[in-house]
Amino acid sequence: MPVWFMRQAGRYLPEYRALRAKAGGFLDLCYSPEMATEVTLQPIRRFGFDAAILFSDILVIPHALGLDLSFAEGEGPLLEKADTRERVERLSASRVESFLQPVIETVSILSRELPRDVALIGFCGAPWTVASYMVAGRGTPDQAPIREMSYRDPELLDRIIDILVEASAKYLKAQLRAGAECVQIFDTWAGVVADGWFERWVIGPTKRIVDAVRIDFPDAIIIGFPKGCSEKAGIYASGTGVNAVGLDWTAGLGDLGDEFSAVSQGNLDPLVLLAGGKALDDGVDRILGEARPGRHVFNLGHGILQQTPIAHVEQVLRRLGR
Ligand code: CP3
């Protein structure tokens, strides 16, 4: 069974922390093709994962649209807000490709340097999730600001989402052109969307990106990750047209149902990886027992946590027979 981990490059690795300290800021890493390539390769060298995920962040898109972005140490992202009509109308998708050229350059280098048997995964954030940071200006526990906007002024949110669909499709196409073999759309906050609004804020915008990408790349392999709504994996897959769906730990692989024809990915709880021990072995065994043969990619149900011991990652790989 192929295996990679979301956030497999990052602070749980000493070699990442060393380079991060030298780089200065997190964004300096993202926008330096040389350093971003190195960070992407670190977990491949150490663990031999089957896929490398481009090292970048979902918030480079709003940055490219013209919003100031910074990552304060230990505080997460701070993004200039686009929460009024006037501010939204100032955003421009026209500079996306030129602004993100260093990231695209990283993809090109990686596609040359990676061993043939390691897949290169590009990514972007889904419009709803990226918009949630644009409206709030930072991470929040439950994305209340975008939820409030979605009821108060849904047309304004439509406008933000239209711009993000255009920018994200351009960005994913540039990654595929540069050699990405697959792309993942991260909808980390899909789970806070109210019942009845899933089509408008999650499925619709994601489908528009998938359709736009497939005009130029009809065979593009696209993974969607609608975190927090794994029980809707079936309607998400058929509604968006993605090839694979990333599942969090709340839904069993056995619950997917016969009509689910996409590939599944996931869904080990990052906290069981942190905890280790027998619970970790049991978690891996459960996935091995429930996954449909040839139709599952082993992964976590969300990104690896900073405090995760490297030995626990190795324990998983041993259990998988690697
Ligand atoms: O998976 C990978 O290894 C690729 C790299 C990657 C990062 N962010 C690196 C990162 C990817 C795919 C992301 C996606 C991302 N970024 C998401 C969606 C997936 C998810 O994890 O929910 C979101 C919501 C963001 C926005 C973001 N970036 C937040 C909220 C934070 C702060 C939280 C944190 O862990 O610090 C970041 C920072 C960030 N992105 C770091 C890394 C390695 C840590 C920065 C550092 O080194 O200080």
Coordinates of N, CA and C and ligand atoms in Angstrom, one line a residue, residues 6-11 16 20 26 53-59 71 76-77 123 133 186 188 302, ligand 1:
M6 N 0.6 13.7 5.4 CA 0.4 15.1 5.3 C 1.4 15.8 6.3
R7 N 2.0 16.9 5.9 CA 3.0 17.6 6.7 C 4.2 16.8 7.1
Q8 N 4.5 15.9 6.1 CA 5.7 15.0 6.4 C 7.0 15.8 6.5
A9 N 7.0 17.0 5.9 CA 8.2 17.8 6.1 C 7.8 18.8 7.2
G10 N 8.6 19.1 8.2 CA 8.2 20.1 9.2 C 8.9 19.9 10.5
R11 N 8.4 20.6 11.5 CA 9.1 20.8 12.7 C 9.4 19.6 13.6
Y16 N 14.8 19.7 9.5 CA 13.9 20.8 9.1 C 14.2 22.0 10.1
R20 N 15.3 25.6 9.0 CA 14.4 26.7 9.3 C 15.1 27.8 10.1
F26 N 9.6 31.4 7.8 CA 8.9 30.2 7.1 C 8.7 30.6 5.6
I53 N 5.5 15.7 -1.0 CA 4.6 16.8 -1.3 C 5.4 18.1 -1.2
L54 N 5.2 18.8 -2.3 CA 5.8 20.2 -2.4 C 5.8 20.9 -1.1
F55 N 6.9 21.5 -0.7 CA 6.9 22.3 0.5 C 6.5 23.7 0.2
S56 N 5.4 24.1 0.7 CA 4.9 25.5 0.5 C 3.8 25.7 1.5
D57 N 2.8 26.5 1.2 CA 1.7 26.7 2.2 C 0.5 27.1 1.4
I58 N -0.7 26.8 1.9 CA -1.9 27.2 1.1 C -2.1 28.7 1.1
L59 N -1.5 29.4 2.0 CA -1.7 30.9 2.0 C -0.8 31.7 1.1
F71 N 4.3 34.9 9.1 CA 4.1 33.8 10.0 C 5.0 34.1 11.3
G76 N 1.3 31.0 14.2 CA 0.6 30.7 13.0 C 0.5 31.9 12.1
P77 N -0.3 31.8 11.0 CA -0.3 32.9 10.0 C -1.0 34.1 10.4
F123 N -0.1 21.0 -4.6 CA -1.3 21.3 -3.8 C -1.7 22.7 -3.8
Y133 N -9.3 32.1 6.0 CA -8.2 32.9 6.5 C -8.2 34.3 6.0
F186 N -6.6 21.0 -0.4 CA -6.8 20.9 1.1 C -8.0 21.7 1.5
T188 N -9.4 22.0 4.7 CA -9.2 21.7 6.1 C -10.4 22.1 6.9
H302 N -4.9 14.0 9.3 CA -4.5 15.4 9.2 C -3.0 15.5 9.3
Ligands
CP3_1 O1 2.4 18.5 3.9 C1 3.5 19.1 3.7 O2 4.6 18.6 4.2 C2 3.6 20.2 2.8 C3 3.7 21.5 3.4 C4 2.5 22.2 3.9 C5 2.5 23.2 4.9 N1 1.3 23.7 5.1 C6 3.8 23.6 5.6 C7 3.7 24.4 6.9 C8 1.1 22.1 3.5 C9 0.5 21.1 2.5 C10 0.4 23.1 4.3 C11 -1.0 23.3 4.1 C12 -1.7 24.2 5.0 N2 -1.3 25.4 5.5 C13 -3.1 24.0 5.5 C14 -4.0 22.9 5.1 C15 -3.7 21.6 5.7 C16 -3.7 21.6 7.2 O3 -2.7 21.3 7.8 O4 -4.7 21.9 7.8 C17 -3.4 25.1 6.3 C18 -4.7 25.4 7.0 C19 -2.2 26.0 6.3 C20 -2.1 27.3 7.0 C21 -1.1 27.3 8.0 N3 0.3 27.2 7.8 C22 -1.2 27.3 9.4 C23 -2.6 27.3 10.2 C24 0.0 27.2 10.0 C25 0.4 27.4 11.4 C26 0.2 26.1 12.2 C27 1.5 25.4 12.3 O5 1.6 24.2 12.2 O6 2.5 26.2 12.7 C28 1.0 27.1 8.9 C29 2.4 27.0 9.1 C30 3.1 25.9 8.4 N4 2.8 25.4 7.2 C31 4.3 25.2 8.9 C32 4.6 24.2 8.0 C33 5.8 23.3 8.0 C34 5.0 25.5 10.2 C35 5.8 26.8 10.0 C36 7.1 26.8 10.7 O7 8.0 26.1 10.3 O8 7.2 27.5 11.7

